[in-house]
N, CA, C and O of each residue as an XYZ file, in Angstrom:
324
protein
N      23.750    106.549    176.700
C      25.040    106.305    177.285
C      24.816    105.513    178.573
O      23.955    105.874    179.376
N      25.577    104.445    178.779
C      25.381    103.560    179.923
C      26.598    103.553    180.842
O      27.733    103.670    180.381
N      26.356    103.416    182.134
C      27.405    103.269    183.123
C      26.953    102.282    184.191
O      25.756    102.057    184.369
N      27.905    101.696    184.896
C      27.588    100.697    185.907
C      28.553    100.869    187.076
O      29.731    100.529    186.974
N      28.043    101.401    188.186
C      28.895    101.572    189.357
C      28.759    100.400    190.325
O      29.295    100.433    191.433
N      28.041     99.373    189.901
C      27.882     98.169    190.715
C      29.127     97.291    190.667
O      30.116     97.620    190.012
N      29.055     96.164    191.378
C      30.182     95.233    191.454
C      30.051     94.060    190.497
O      30.954     93.228    190.409
N      28.911     93.982    189.765
C      28.690     92.884    188.823
C      28.348     93.436    187.449
O      27.668     94.456    187.333
N      28.821     92.759    186.409
C      28.504     93.151    185.046
C      27.000     93.092    184.832
O      26.288     92.362    185.520
N      26.531     93.871    183.867
C      25.102     93.919    183.566
C      24.905     93.964    182.055
O      25.821     94.295    181.302
N      23.695     93.625    181.631
C      23.300     93.804    180.236
C      21.956     94.520    180.211
O      21.113     94.327    181.087
N      21.778     95.346    179.193
C      20.501     96.001    178.940
C      20.061     95.588    177.546
O      20.817     95.729    176.585
N      18.845     95.079    177.435
C      18.266     94.726    176.143
C      17.177     95.732    175.836
O      16.227     95.894    176.602
N      17.327     96.416    174.689
C      16.369     97.436    174.280
C      16.333     97.494    172.765
O      17.382     97.465    172.121
N      15.156     97.574    172.191
C      14.984     97.691    170.746
C      15.749     96.600    169.990
O      16.431     96.883    169.005
N      15.633     95.363    170.455
C      16.258     94.187    169.846
C      17.789     94.248    169.828
O      18.425     93.617    168.984
N      18.378     95.003    170.752
C      19.826     95.075    170.898
C      20.178     94.819    172.357
O      19.428     95.192    173.259
N      21.317     94.186    172.582
C      21.786     93.936    173.937
C      23.138     94.617    174.118
O      24.060     94.430    173.324
N      23.232     95.408    175.177
C      24.445     96.169    175.475
C      25.030     95.629    176.775
O      24.329     95.542    177.783
N      26.308     95.268    176.755
C      27.004     94.801    177.957
C      27.633     96.001    178.638
O      28.294     96.814    177.992
N      27.427     96.114    179.953
C      27.979     97.212    180.727
C      28.841     96.628    181.840
O      28.335     95.991    182.763
N      30.129     96.852    181.740
C      31.066     96.306    182.719
C      30.868     96.954    184.088
O      30.504     98.127    184.183
N      31.108     96.190    185.132
C      30.988     96.670    186.508
C      32.130     97.616    186.855
O      33.189     97.600    186.227
N      31.889     98.436    187.869
C      32.962     99.229    188.448
C      33.206    100.588    187.850
O      34.270    101.164    188.076
N      32.281    101.123    187.106
C      32.471    102.459    186.545
C      33.099    102.417    185.170
O      33.289    101.341    184.604
N      33.425    103.582    184.626
C      33.944    103.658    183.259
C      35.212    102.826    183.057
O      36.168    102.932    183.824
N      35.200    102.011    182.027
C      36.360    101.174    181.705
C      37.151    101.757    180.540
O      38.287    101.356    180.287
N      36.548    102.699    179.840
C      37.212    103.319    178.702
C      36.707    104.749    178.571
O      35.755    105.148    179.241
N      37.351    105.508    177.708
C      36.939    106.888    177.488
C      35.607    106.954    176.745
O      34.959    108.001    176.730
N      35.199    105.858    176.136
C      33.952    105.822    175.377
C      33.018    104.765    175.971
O      33.165    103.577    175.685
N      32.059    105.192    176.795
C      31.146    104.222    177.415
C      30.204    103.608    176.388
O      30.054    104.157    175.296
N      29.562    102.479    176.710
C      28.593    101.879    175.788
C      27.462    102.866    175.499
O      26.972    103.549    176.398
N      27.058    102.928    174.230
C      25.996    103.846    173.803
C      25.097    103.158    172.790
O      25.464    102.154    172.180
N      23.894    103.734    172.625
C      22.967    103.282    171.606
C      22.191    104.511    171.134
O      21.790    105.347    171.944
N      21.982    104.616    169.830
C      21.159    105.683    169.262
C      19.784    105.115    168.935
O      19.664    104.099    168.251
N      18.747    105.787    169.433
C      17.375    105.352    169.192
C      16.551    106.528    168.684
O      16.741    107.656    169.139
N      15.638    106.280    167.749
C      14.731    107.353    167.342
C      13.742    107.662    168.468
O      13.567    106.847    169.374
N      13.091    108.837    168.421
C      12.120    109.175    169.459
C      11.051    108.086    169.586
O      10.640    107.478    168.597
N      10.613    107.858    170.821
C       9.566    106.872    171.067
C       9.663    106.323    172.475
O      10.547    106.692    173.248
N       8.736    105.435    172.790
C       8.720    104.768    174.093
C       9.257    103.362    173.892
O       8.830    102.651    172.983
N      10.190    102.964    174.739
C      10.871    101.679    174.605
C      10.785    100.882    175.892
O      10.958    101.421    176.985
N      10.516     99.597    175.750
C      10.614     98.653    176.854
C      12.068     98.180    176.902
O      12.695     97.979    175.862
N      12.594     98.006    178.105
C      13.946     97.462    178.226
C      13.993     96.453    179.356
O      13.159     96.465    180.261
N      14.990     95.578    179.283
C      15.228     94.594    180.337
C      16.667     94.759    180.812
O      17.594     94.792    180.003
N      16.849     94.861    182.111
C      18.170     94.940    182.732
C      18.436     93.616    183.413
O      17.589     93.110    184.148
N      19.609     93.053    183.173
C      20.020     91.809    183.825
C      21.387     92.027    184.445
O      22.366     92.267    183.738
N      21.451     91.944    185.766
C      22.717     92.027    186.493
C      23.145     90.610    186.801
O      22.328     89.796    187.233
N      24.412     90.301    186.586
C      24.930     88.949    186.814
C      24.488     88.428    188.180
O      24.694     89.082    189.203
N      23.873     87.233    188.184
C      23.442     86.599    189.417
C      22.073     87.041    189.908
O      21.628     86.591    190.963
N      21.396     87.909    189.168
C      20.091     88.387    189.610
C      19.032     88.223    188.528
O      19.352     87.889    187.387
N      17.775     88.455    188.883
C      16.690     88.330    187.906
C      16.675     89.526    186.948
O      17.215     90.588    187.260
N      16.057     89.343    185.796
C      15.881     90.443    184.851
C      14.842     91.410    185.409
O      13.871     90.997    186.044
N      15.052     92.674    185.171
C      14.107     93.709    185.585
C      13.644     94.428    184.321
O      14.462     94.831    183.494
N      12.334     94.584    184.178
C      11.769     95.215    182.997
C      11.212     96.586    183.354
O      10.664     96.788    184.438
N      11.361     97.525    182.425
C      10.831     98.863    182.612
C      10.727     99.520    181.250
O      10.947     98.867    180.230
N      10.393    100.811    181.217
C      10.311    101.523    179.949
C      10.915    102.913    180.099
O      11.059    103.438    181.203
N      11.261    103.487    178.955
C      11.798    104.842    178.902
C      11.234    105.503    177.653
O      11.106    104.866    176.607
N      10.896    106.789    177.766
C      10.401    107.541    176.613
C      11.461    108.549    176.208
O      11.940    109.334    177.025
N      11.817    108.513    174.932
C      12.873    109.361    174.402
C      12.255    110.333    173.407
O      11.539    109.927    172.492
N      12.537    111.621    173.595
C      12.047    112.648    172.687
C      13.108    113.016    171.661
O      14.277    112.663    171.813
N      12.702    113.718    170.630
C      13.625    114.178    169.597
C      14.697    115.067    170.228
O      14.383    115.993    170.975
N      15.945    114.782    169.925
C      17.061    115.574    170.434
C      17.472    115.256    171.856
O      18.403    115.876    172.369
N      16.807    114.306    172.518
C      17.157    113.933    173.896
C      18.448    113.121    173.931
O      18.744    112.352    173.017
N      19.200    113.311    174.999
C      20.328    112.441    175.317
C      20.140    111.981    176.756
O      19.966    112.790    177.668
N      20.179    110.668    176.940
C      19.981    110.083    178.258
C      21.232    109.340    178.708
O      21.926    108.721    177.902
N      21.502    109.411    179.986
C      22.499    108.574    180.617
C      21.765    107.581    181.496
O      20.857    107.958    182.237
N      22.144    106.330    181.423
C      21.511    105.292    182.238
C      22.585    104.690    183.132
O      23.501    104.018    182.658
N      22.458    104.941    184.436
C      23.434    104.458    185.402
C      22.839    103.281    186.167
O      21.705    103.341    186.641
N      23.611    102.226    186.277
C      23.203    101.058    187.045
C      23.913    101.133    188.390
O      25.140    101.191    188.457
N      23.122    101.132    189.457
C      23.663    101.300    190.795
C      24.137    100.000    191.415
O      23.941     98.929    190.841
N      24.765    100.085    192.590
C      25.304     98.915    193.275
C      24.275     97.827    193.558
O      24.621     96.646    193.570
N      23.019     98.202    193.786
C      21.968     97.224    194.060
C      21.259     96.734    192.809
O      20.287     95.984    192.905
N      21.731     97.147    191.629
C      21.100     96.739    190.385
C      19.959     97.640    189.963
O      19.256     97.348    188.995
N      19.770     98.742    190.689
C      18.729     99.690    190.313
C      19.192    100.523    189.124
O      20.389    100.732    188.927
N      18.227    100.997    188.332
C      18.516    101.808    187.154
C      18.147    103.251    187.456
O      17.059    103.535    187.956
N      19.068    104.162    187.146
C      18.813    105.578    187.299
C      18.976    106.239    185.935
O      20.097    106.532    185.520
N      17.844    106.481    185.219
C      17.938    107.182    183.947
C      18.004    108.692    184.186
O      17.182    109.249    184.914
N      18.981    109.341    183.572
C      19.173    110.780    183.746
C      19.156    111.462    182.393
O      19.969    111.148    181.524
N      18.224    112.404    182.208
C      18.201    113.140    180.949
C      19.341    114.150    180.986
O      19.388    115.020    181.857
N      20.258    114.024    180.029
C      21.448    114.861    180.025
C      21.198    116.171    179.284
O      21.623    117.231    179.744
N      20.523    116.111    178.160
C      20.105    117.301    177.412
C      19.249    116.882    176.257
O      18.786    117.728    175.492
């Protein structure tokens, strides 16, 4: 599940998929989501007007993660359950 509390739109590319995350917090009752099988994934975050940032996340079986993009374009991954 993705959220963006920044002032610029962002995209996250992970597992050959690109997800657009609108700026300014939740825009709908259903935020952008992606289902991935367990494993370690490389991702790239691109905030409008800034360079791409690359990192990785490891997802276990049954995990649910929230990924929040902050005002400075930083990524805060939060394991929800």
